[in-house]
Tab-separated table of C-alpha atoms and ligand atoms in Angstrom:
chain	number	residue	atom	x	y	z
A	1484	MET	CA	144.523	120.620	182.801
A	1485	ILE	CA	145.621	123.107	185.459
A	1486	THR	CA	148.383	125.469	184.335
A	1487	PRO	CA	150.895	126.383	187.062
A	1488	ALA	CA	151.488	130.138	187.218
A	1489	ILE	CA	154.705	129.652	189.176
A	1490	LYS	CA	157.466	127.146	188.473
A	1491	PHE	CA	160.618	126.612	190.487
A	1492	GLU	CA	163.077	124.424	188.616
A	1493	GLN	CA	166.789	123.936	189.222
A	1494	ASN	CA	166.763	126.860	191.635
A	1495	LYS	CA	165.246	129.160	189.018
A	1496	LEU	CA	161.933	130.984	189.343
A	1497	PHE	CA	159.542	131.207	186.393
A	1498	ILE	CA	156.141	132.895	186.236
A	1499	ILE	CA	153.526	133.134	183.517
A	1500	ASP	CA	153.387	136.809	182.561
A	1501	GLN	CA	149.679	137.328	183.337
A	1502	THR	CA	149.573	140.733	181.663
A	1503	LEU	CA	149.898	138.936	178.318
A	1504	ILE	CA	147.048	136.440	178.756
A	1505	PRO	CA	144.949	135.670	176.723
A	1506	SER	CA	146.915	137.020	173.713
A	1507	LYS	CA	150.122	135.271	174.659
A	1508	PHE	CA	151.091	132.493	177.017
A	1509	GLU	CA	154.676	132.865	178.091
A	1510	TYR	CA	156.837	131.988	181.101
A	1511	THR	CA	159.332	134.608	182.163
A	1512	THR	CA	162.264	134.256	184.594
A	1513	LEU	CA	162.552	136.313	187.767
A	1514	SER	CA	166.217	136.417	188.713
A	1515	SER	CA	166.320	139.017	191.485
A	1516	ALA	CA	164.204	140.600	194.215
A	1517	GLU	CA	164.011	143.822	192.158
A	1518	GLU	CA	162.652	141.958	189.133
A	1519	THR	CA	160.168	140.165	191.399
A	1520	CYS	CA	158.986	143.475	192.911
A	1521	ASP	CA	158.433	144.907	189.425
A	1522	ALA	CA	156.539	141.770	188.340
A	1523	ILE	CA	154.297	142.001	191.434
A	1524	ARG	CA	153.674	145.745	190.989
A	1525	GLU	CA	152.906	145.357	187.287
A	1526	LEU	CA	150.593	142.373	188.002
A	1527	LYS	CA	152.648	139.985	185.876
A	1528	VAL	CA	152.094	137.802	188.901
A	1529	ARG	CA	149.045	138.585	191.024
A	1530	GLY	CA	146.508	136.976	193.347
A	1531	ALA	CA	147.200	136.935	197.091
A	1532	PRO	CA	148.696	133.425	197.511
A	1533	ALA	CA	150.768	133.663	194.300
A	1534	ILE	CA	152.327	136.939	195.422
A	1535	GLY	CA	153.418	135.339	198.713
A	1536	ILE	CA	154.898	132.306	196.957
A	1537	VAL	CA	157.013	134.289	194.457
A	1538	ALA	CA	158.210	136.615	197.236
A	1539	ALA	CA	159.420	133.574	199.226
A	1540	TYR	CA	161.305	132.258	196.180
A	1541	ALA	CA	162.757	135.737	195.560
A	1542	MET	CA	164.134	135.674	199.118
A	1543	PHE	CA	165.816	132.368	198.297
A	1544	ILE	CA	167.272	133.772	195.067
A	1545	GLU	CA	168.798	136.699	196.994
A	1546	ALA	CA	170.021	134.375	199.760
A	1547	GLN	CA	171.725	132.172	197.201
A	1548	ARG	CA	173.314	135.176	195.505
A	1549	ASN	CA	174.783	136.232	198.862
A	1550	HIS	CA	175.788	132.806	200.120
A	1551	THR	CA	179.506	133.645	200.389
A	1552	ILE	CA	179.205	136.739	202.554
A	1553	GLU	CA	179.693	136.905	206.303
A	1554	ARG	CA	176.722	136.041	208.595
A	1555	LYS	CA	175.960	139.560	209.862
A	1556	GLN	CA	176.183	141.079	206.407
A	1557	PHE	CA	173.942	138.286	205.093
A	1558	GLN	CA	171.322	139.078	207.730
A	1559	LYS	CA	171.425	142.765	206.785
A	1560	ARG	CA	171.105	141.990	203.058
A	1561	MET	CA	168.168	139.650	203.712
A	1562	ASP	CA	166.368	142.262	205.823
A	1563	GLN	CA	166.800	144.811	203.010
A	1564	THR	CA	165.328	142.327	200.530
A	1565	PHE	CA	162.463	141.588	202.947
A	1566	ASN	CA	161.598	145.309	203.174
A	1567	LEU	CA	161.848	145.797	199.427
A	1568	LEU	CA	159.493	142.910	198.650
A	1569	LEU	CA	157.092	143.844	201.431
A	1570	LYS	CA	156.469	147.221	199.792
A	1571	SER	CA	155.588	145.772	196.386
A	1572	ARG	CA	151.834	145.545	197.110
A	1573	PRO	CA	150.054	146.633	200.292
A	1574	THR	CA	146.741	144.766	200.589
A	1575	ALA	CA	147.307	141.004	200.229
A	1576	ILE	CA	148.556	139.773	203.609
A	1577	ASN	CA	149.913	136.549	202.095
A	1578	LEU	CA	152.923	138.598	200.996
A	1579	LYS	CA	153.884	139.534	204.562
A	1580	TRP	CA	152.925	136.082	205.835
A	1581	ALA	CA	155.297	134.322	203.394
A	1582	LEU	CA	158.110	136.844	203.927
A	1583	MET	CA	157.816	136.410	207.701
A	1584	ARG	CA	158.171	132.659	207.338
A	1585	ILE	CA	161.450	133.169	205.491
A	1586	LYS	CA	162.609	135.828	207.965
A	1587	ASN	CA	161.923	133.449	210.864
A	1588	ILE	CA	164.299	130.970	209.219
A	1589	TYR	CA	167.261	133.321	208.949
A	1590	ASP	CA	166.541	134.913	212.338
A	1591	SER	CA	166.273	131.554	214.095
A	1592	TYR	CA	169.694	130.029	213.356
A	1593	PRO	CA	172.274	132.585	214.514
A	1594	ASP	CA	174.996	129.924	214.830
A	1595	GLN	CA	174.558	128.163	211.528
A	1596	SER	CA	176.640	128.833	208.434
A	1597	VAL	CA	175.172	131.033	205.717
A	1598	GLN	CA	175.269	128.055	203.338
A	1599	ASN	CA	173.057	126.042	205.706
A	1600	ILE	CA	170.606	128.896	206.155
A	1601	VAL	CA	170.319	129.256	202.387
A	1602	LYS	CA	169.322	125.560	202.223
A	1603	HIS	CA	166.686	126.098	204.951
A	1604	ILE	CA	165.310	129.140	203.121
A	1605	ARG	CA	165.029	127.119	199.933
A	1606	SER	CA	163.072	124.345	201.585
A	1607	GLU	CA	160.804	126.834	203.385
A	1608	ALA	CA	159.941	128.532	200.064
A	1609	VAL	CA	159.199	125.161	198.456
A	1610	ASP	CA	157.015	124.253	201.469
A	1611	ILE	CA	155.079	127.539	201.235
A	1612	HIS	CA	154.336	126.748	197.585
A	1613	LYS	CA	153.318	123.145	198.228
A	1614	GLU	CA	151.273	123.990	201.332
A	1615	ASP	CA	149.234	126.506	199.333
A	1616	TYR	CA	148.435	123.875	196.726
A	1617	ASP	CA	147.386	121.415	199.439
A	1618	ALA	CA	145.338	124.064	201.280
A	1619	CYS	CA	143.506	124.929	198.048
A	1620	LYS	CA	142.674	121.262	197.451
A	1621	LYS	CA	141.174	121.117	200.969
A	1622	ILE	CA	139.256	124.364	200.383
A	1623	ALA	CA	137.868	122.774	197.210
A	1624	LYS	CA	136.729	119.692	199.109
A	1625	ASN	CA	135.088	121.815	201.819
A	1626	GLY	CA	133.526	124.116	199.237
A	1627	LEU	CA	131.730	121.238	197.535
A	1628	LYS	CA	129.563	120.966	200.657
A	1629	ILE	CA	127.837	124.267	199.876
A	1630	LEU	CA	127.587	123.884	196.116
A	1631	PRO	CA	124.200	122.765	194.757
A	1632	ASN	CA	124.223	120.406	191.792
A	1633	PRO	CA	123.295	121.563	189.183
A	1634	CYS	CA	124.159	125.223	189.731
A	1635	ASN	CA	125.014	128.576	188.239
A	1636	ILE	CA	127.920	130.250	189.992
A	1637	LEU	CA	128.898	133.883	189.724
A	1638	THR	CA	132.547	134.716	190.385
A	1639	HIS	CA	134.683	137.860	190.440
A	1640	CYS	CA	138.330	138.539	189.572
A	1641	ASN	CA	140.668	135.546	189.229
A	1642	THR	CA	141.119	133.019	192.020
A	1643	GLY	CA	142.345	130.087	189.974
A	1644	SER	CA	145.622	128.311	189.395
A	1645	LEU	CA	147.086	131.601	188.113
A	1646	ALA	CA	146.425	133.321	191.446
A	1647	THR	CA	147.704	130.559	193.725
A	1648	GLY	CA	150.202	127.739	194.066
A	1649	GLY	CA	148.540	125.902	191.185
A	1650	TRP	CA	144.944	124.992	192.021
A	1651	GLY	CA	142.826	127.922	193.141
A	1652	THR	CA	140.496	129.014	195.939
A	1653	ALA	CA	136.994	129.955	194.692
A	1654	LEU	CA	137.889	128.678	191.236
A	1655	GLY	CA	139.459	125.609	192.842
A	1656	ILE	CA	136.007	124.697	194.216
A	1657	ILE	CA	134.649	125.005	190.683
A	1658	TYR	CA	137.451	122.722	189.373
A	1659	ALA	CA	136.646	120.146	192.050
A	1660	ALA	CA	132.956	120.289	191.099
A	1661	ALA	CA	133.834	119.797	187.423
A	1662	GLU	CA	136.017	116.796	188.322
A	1663	LYS	CA	133.059	115.306	190.167
A	1664	LYS	CA	130.935	115.875	187.057
A	1665	TYR	CA	128.646	118.420	188.711
A	1666	LYS	CA	126.484	120.243	186.200
A	1667	ILE	CA	127.878	123.712	186.645
A	1668	HIS	CA	127.935	126.904	184.682
A	1669	VAL	CA	129.961	129.970	185.677
A	1670	TYR	CA	129.143	133.633	185.123
A	1671	VAL	CA	132.480	135.450	184.954
A	1672	ASP	CA	132.513	139.110	185.990
A	1673	GLU	CA	134.723	141.056	183.628
A	1674	THR	CA	136.351	142.737	186.712
A	1675	ARG	CA	137.088	146.270	185.652
A	1676	PRO	CA	139.468	147.983	185.289
A	1677	LEU	CA	142.107	145.340	184.543
A	1678	GLY	CA	139.868	142.499	183.457
A	1679	GLN	CA	141.218	139.691	185.652
A	1680	GLY	CA	137.834	137.977	185.135
A	1681	ALA	CA	137.637	138.512	181.389
A	1682	ARG	CA	141.299	137.830	180.646
A	1683	LEU	CA	142.279	135.255	183.253
A	1684	THR	CA	139.258	133.463	184.762
A	1685	PHE	CA	137.452	133.181	181.445
A	1686	TRP	CA	140.681	131.866	179.892
A	1687	GLU	CA	141.272	129.346	182.709
A	1688	LEU	CA	137.681	128.063	182.529
A	1689	MET	CA	137.814	127.690	178.765
A	1690	GLN	CA	141.170	125.876	179.006
A	1691	ASN	CA	139.480	123.466	181.396
A	1692	LYS	CA	136.335	123.153	179.265
A	1693	ILE	CA	134.038	124.395	182.041
A	1694	PRO	CA	130.837	126.018	180.728
A	1695	CYS	CA	131.080	129.761	181.314
A	1696	THR	CA	129.657	133.100	180.225
A	1697	LEU	CA	131.454	136.425	180.399
A	1698	ILE	CA	129.439	139.375	181.746
A	1699	THR	CA	130.190	143.023	182.458
A	1700	ASP	CA	130.343	143.771	186.176
A	1701	SER	CA	127.100	145.751	186.006
A	1702	THR	CA	125.166	142.753	184.625
A	1703	ALA	CA	125.339	140.823	187.919
A	1704	ALA	CA	122.338	142.608	189.501
A	1705	SER	CA	119.831	141.797	186.767
A	1706	LEU	CA	121.101	138.212	186.462
A	1707	MET	CA	120.426	137.755	190.168
A	1708	LYS	CA	116.990	139.367	189.883
A	1709	ASP	CA	116.170	136.988	187.025
A	1710	GLY	CA	117.011	133.999	189.251
A	1711	LYS	CA	120.003	132.965	187.155
A	1712	VAL	CA	122.588	132.834	189.966
A	1713	ASP	CA	122.535	130.093	192.636
A	1714	VAL	CA	125.717	130.999	194.482
A	1715	VAL	CA	128.372	133.730	194.481
A	1716	LEU	CA	131.980	132.666	195.090
A	1717	PHE	CA	135.061	134.877	195.353
A	1718	GLY	CA	138.462	134.998	197.022
A	1719	ALA	CA	140.124	137.350	199.502
A	1720	ASP	CA	143.321	139.349	199.801
A	1721	ARG	CA	143.146	139.935	203.531
A	1722	ILE	CA	140.665	138.787	206.173
A	1723	ALA	CA	140.473	140.595	209.509
A	1724	LYS	CA	139.974	138.761	212.817
A	1725	ASN	CA	136.225	139.578	212.717
A	1726	GLY	CA	135.795	138.170	209.172
A	1727	ASP	CA	135.635	141.501	207.281
A	1728	LEU	CA	137.611	141.012	204.109
A	1729	ALA	CA	139.374	142.881	201.338
A	1730	ASN	CA	139.012	141.539	197.825
A	1731	LYS	CA	139.033	142.927	194.277
A	1732	ILE	CA	137.041	146.141	193.839
A	1733	GLY	CA	133.427	145.195	193.118
A	1734	THR	CA	133.305	142.339	195.626
A	1735	TYR	CA	131.440	144.445	198.203
A	1736	GLY	CA	128.805	145.393	195.619
A	1737	LEU	CA	128.363	141.763	194.638
A	1738	SER	CA	127.931	140.619	198.222
A	1739	VAL	CA	125.321	143.338	198.869
A	1740	LEU	CA	123.477	142.248	195.721
A	1741	ALA	CA	123.616	138.601	196.768
A	1742	LYS	CA	122.205	139.495	200.196
A	1743	ALA	CA	119.411	141.554	198.605
A	1744	HIS	CA	118.449	138.619	196.384
A	1745	ASN	CA	118.838	135.973	199.090
A	1746	ILE	CA	121.632	134.216	197.219
A	1747	PRO	CA	124.364	132.398	199.189
A	1748	CYS	CA	127.648	134.288	198.964
A	1749	TYR	CA	130.936	132.752	200.098
A	1750	ALA	CA	134.564	133.797	200.211
A	1751	ALA	CA	137.157	131.050	199.797
A	1752	ALA	CA	140.681	131.576	201.120
A	1753	PRO	CA	143.525	129.766	202.845
A	1754	THR	CA	144.211	130.775	206.457
A	1755	SER	CA	147.426	132.442	205.217
A	1756	THR	CA	145.056	135.226	204.074
A	1757	ILE	CA	143.836	135.879	207.638
A	1758	ASP	CA	145.547	138.754	209.427
A	1759	MET	CA	145.172	138.130	213.162
A	1760	SER	CA	146.808	141.463	213.953
A	1761	ILE	CA	143.826	143.485	212.780
A	1762	LYS	CA	140.367	143.602	214.311
A	1763	SER	CA	138.253	144.686	211.366
A	1764	GLY	CA	138.228	145.734	207.736
A	1765	ASN	CA	138.769	149.374	208.792
A	1766	ASP	CA	142.419	148.516	209.396
A	1767	ILE	CA	143.097	146.957	205.985
A	1768	PRO	CA	145.219	149.189	203.712
A	1769	ILE	CA	143.618	149.572	200.286
A	1770	GLU	CA	145.954	149.872	197.328
A	1771	GLN	CA	145.311	152.875	195.071
A	1772	ARG	CA	146.458	152.306	191.510
A	1773	ASN	CA	147.312	154.472	188.545
A	1774	LYS	CA	144.508	156.337	186.774
A	1775	ALA	CA	145.778	155.150	183.399
A	1776	GLU	CA	144.435	151.672	184.254
A	1777	ILE	CA	140.879	153.043	184.123
A	1778	LEU	CA	141.376	155.461	181.268
A	1779	LYS	CA	143.287	153.219	178.930
A	1780	ILE	CA	140.282	151.676	177.228
A	1781	TYR	CA	139.043	155.146	176.259
A	1782	ASP	CA	140.674	157.645	173.976
A	1783	TYR	CA	142.184	159.656	176.827
A	1784	ASN	CA	145.292	160.772	175.051
A	1785	ASN	CA	144.422	164.429	175.338
A	1786	SER	CA	145.276	167.015	177.954
A	1787	GLN	CA	141.775	167.219	179.430
A	1788	TYR	CA	141.632	163.485	180.226
A	1789	ASN	CA	145.207	163.488	181.461
A	1790	LYS	CA	144.311	166.113	184.062
A	1791	SER	CA	141.020	164.457	185.053
A	1792	ASN	CA	140.193	163.087	188.507
A	1793	VAL	CA	140.155	159.303	188.628
A	1794	TYR	CA	139.656	157.176	191.732
A	1795	ASN	CA	141.084	153.688	191.298
A	1796	PRO	CA	141.124	151.583	194.485
A	1797	ALA	CA	142.188	148.016	193.668
A	1798	PHE	CA	140.137	146.460	196.496
A	1799	ASP	CA	137.081	147.034	198.654
A	1800	ILE	CA	135.953	145.745	202.026
A	1801	THR	CA	133.087	143.309	202.444
A	1802	PRO	CA	131.676	143.314	205.984
A	1803	ALA	CA	131.650	139.910	207.673
A	1804	GLU	CA	127.940	139.964	208.518
A	1805	ILE	CA	126.760	139.856	204.915
A	1806	LEU	CA	128.789	136.770	203.999
A	1807	SER	CA	127.173	133.333	204.109
A	1808	GLY	CA	130.554	131.944	205.141
A	1809	ILE	CA	134.299	131.778	204.589
A	1810	ILE	CA	135.580	128.499	203.141
A	1811	THR	CA	139.069	127.614	204.388
A	1812	GLU	CA	141.264	124.513	204.447
A	1813	PHE	CA	140.068	123.964	208.047
A	1814	GLY	CA	136.365	124.023	207.211
A	1815	ILE	CA	133.639	126.565	206.600
A	1816	PHE	CA	133.414	129.445	209.079
A	1817	HIS	CA	130.143	131.267	209.702
A	1818	TYR	CA	129.246	134.636	211.181
A	1819	PRO	CA	130.217	135.627	213.871
A	1820	PHE	CA	133.667	134.530	212.720
A	1821	GLU	CA	135.987	135.748	215.447
A	1822	ASP	CA	135.722	132.774	217.834
A	1823	LYS	CA	136.188	130.173	215.118
A	1824	ILE	CA	139.081	132.076	213.556
A	1825	THR	CA	140.808	132.555	216.922
A	1826	LYS	CA	140.371	128.868	217.846
A	1827	THR	CA	141.765	127.778	214.466
A	1828	PHE	CA	144.864	129.934	214.989
A	1829	ARG	CA	145.377	128.522	218.468
B	961	MRU	O1	144.834	142.777	191.922
B	961	MRU	P1	144.824	141.270	191.919
B	961	MRU	O2	144.579	140.673	190.577
B	961	MRU	O3	146.057	140.710	192.591
B	961	MRU	O4	143.590	140.900	192.854
B	961	MRU	C1	143.364	139.546	193.135
B	961	MRU	C2	142.129	139.295	193.913
B	961	MRU	O5	141.444	140.196	194.331
B	961	MRU	C3	141.820	137.865	194.215
B	961	MRU	O6	140.440	137.699	194.334
B	961	MRU	C4	142.485	137.465	195.545
B	961	MRU	O7	143.834	137.782	195.537
B	961	MRU	C5	142.306	136.019	195.828
B	961	MRU	S1	143.289	135.001	194.756
B	961	MRU	C6	143.092	133.396	195.265
């Protein structure tokens, strides 16, 4: 049973607070753009597609709250909300992509009443959510083409229903394989420092009764050397025009290891994760997060640790040429990616 991370019911937005999983499973309401920004920053909702979806709904919530004001004022208020949400996390392009879709709606109907625009914004947000689910189902179908049966898969971070509109990208392929009764087993990277693998992917797989084993991130190399991994699958937060991609810190290391051991290594992502405005991974902004995230599992509550140097990038860049392919809703792209990506966008 797939658990939706985001619910939109009677014009209200609910998310599972992912910081509480696996200890607690609880939906929480997001009733303003400010609350949504905090939830995104604190990773109560995370994963590139999920961030875009909640931001689109947050735009609707603000539009609805301002539905009685005059058209020009409304436009100004919406632009402020757009800018606020856009700043909540810098790397996942799905955030900007979804916000731009909503902005195009309120920019495109200068003569319509505010009430009508609010209705259009609502249906656009619902479409963004539904389209992501549908895209993930197509990614899953395409991904099955590269999955051996039986197989051992190694995955990183969380790319499941929690991270998306309700199905998943890399994990969505694994769900599709399980539905088709493939004999699969998944090695789940813990994903330091915040444990999205250990807390979220491991939890999702167990909920869905898919055989899985939790490993520390540093175990991947020896598992590969021992011939225990058939394929590596992960997601992406932003893909440049040339196929370089940003994903959770540790992804680059995994892809280098896979290459060294001759193991197929694929990224799975909807095309909403592709940023056509940037040429390569050099242009992708990498989010730097608080040092407490790394230190919190140690006893750092002393002045020496508090003053220590900690480097905590949330993402790294995997160069296009070491990927076996990128699995999208439009098919599987192979290196060199640029032509295929450009044609798909045309
Ligand atoms: O910091 P997070 O948990 O938002 O990072 C998420 C990832 O890196 C995922 O792999 C990526 O967003 C793809 S989710 C389908």
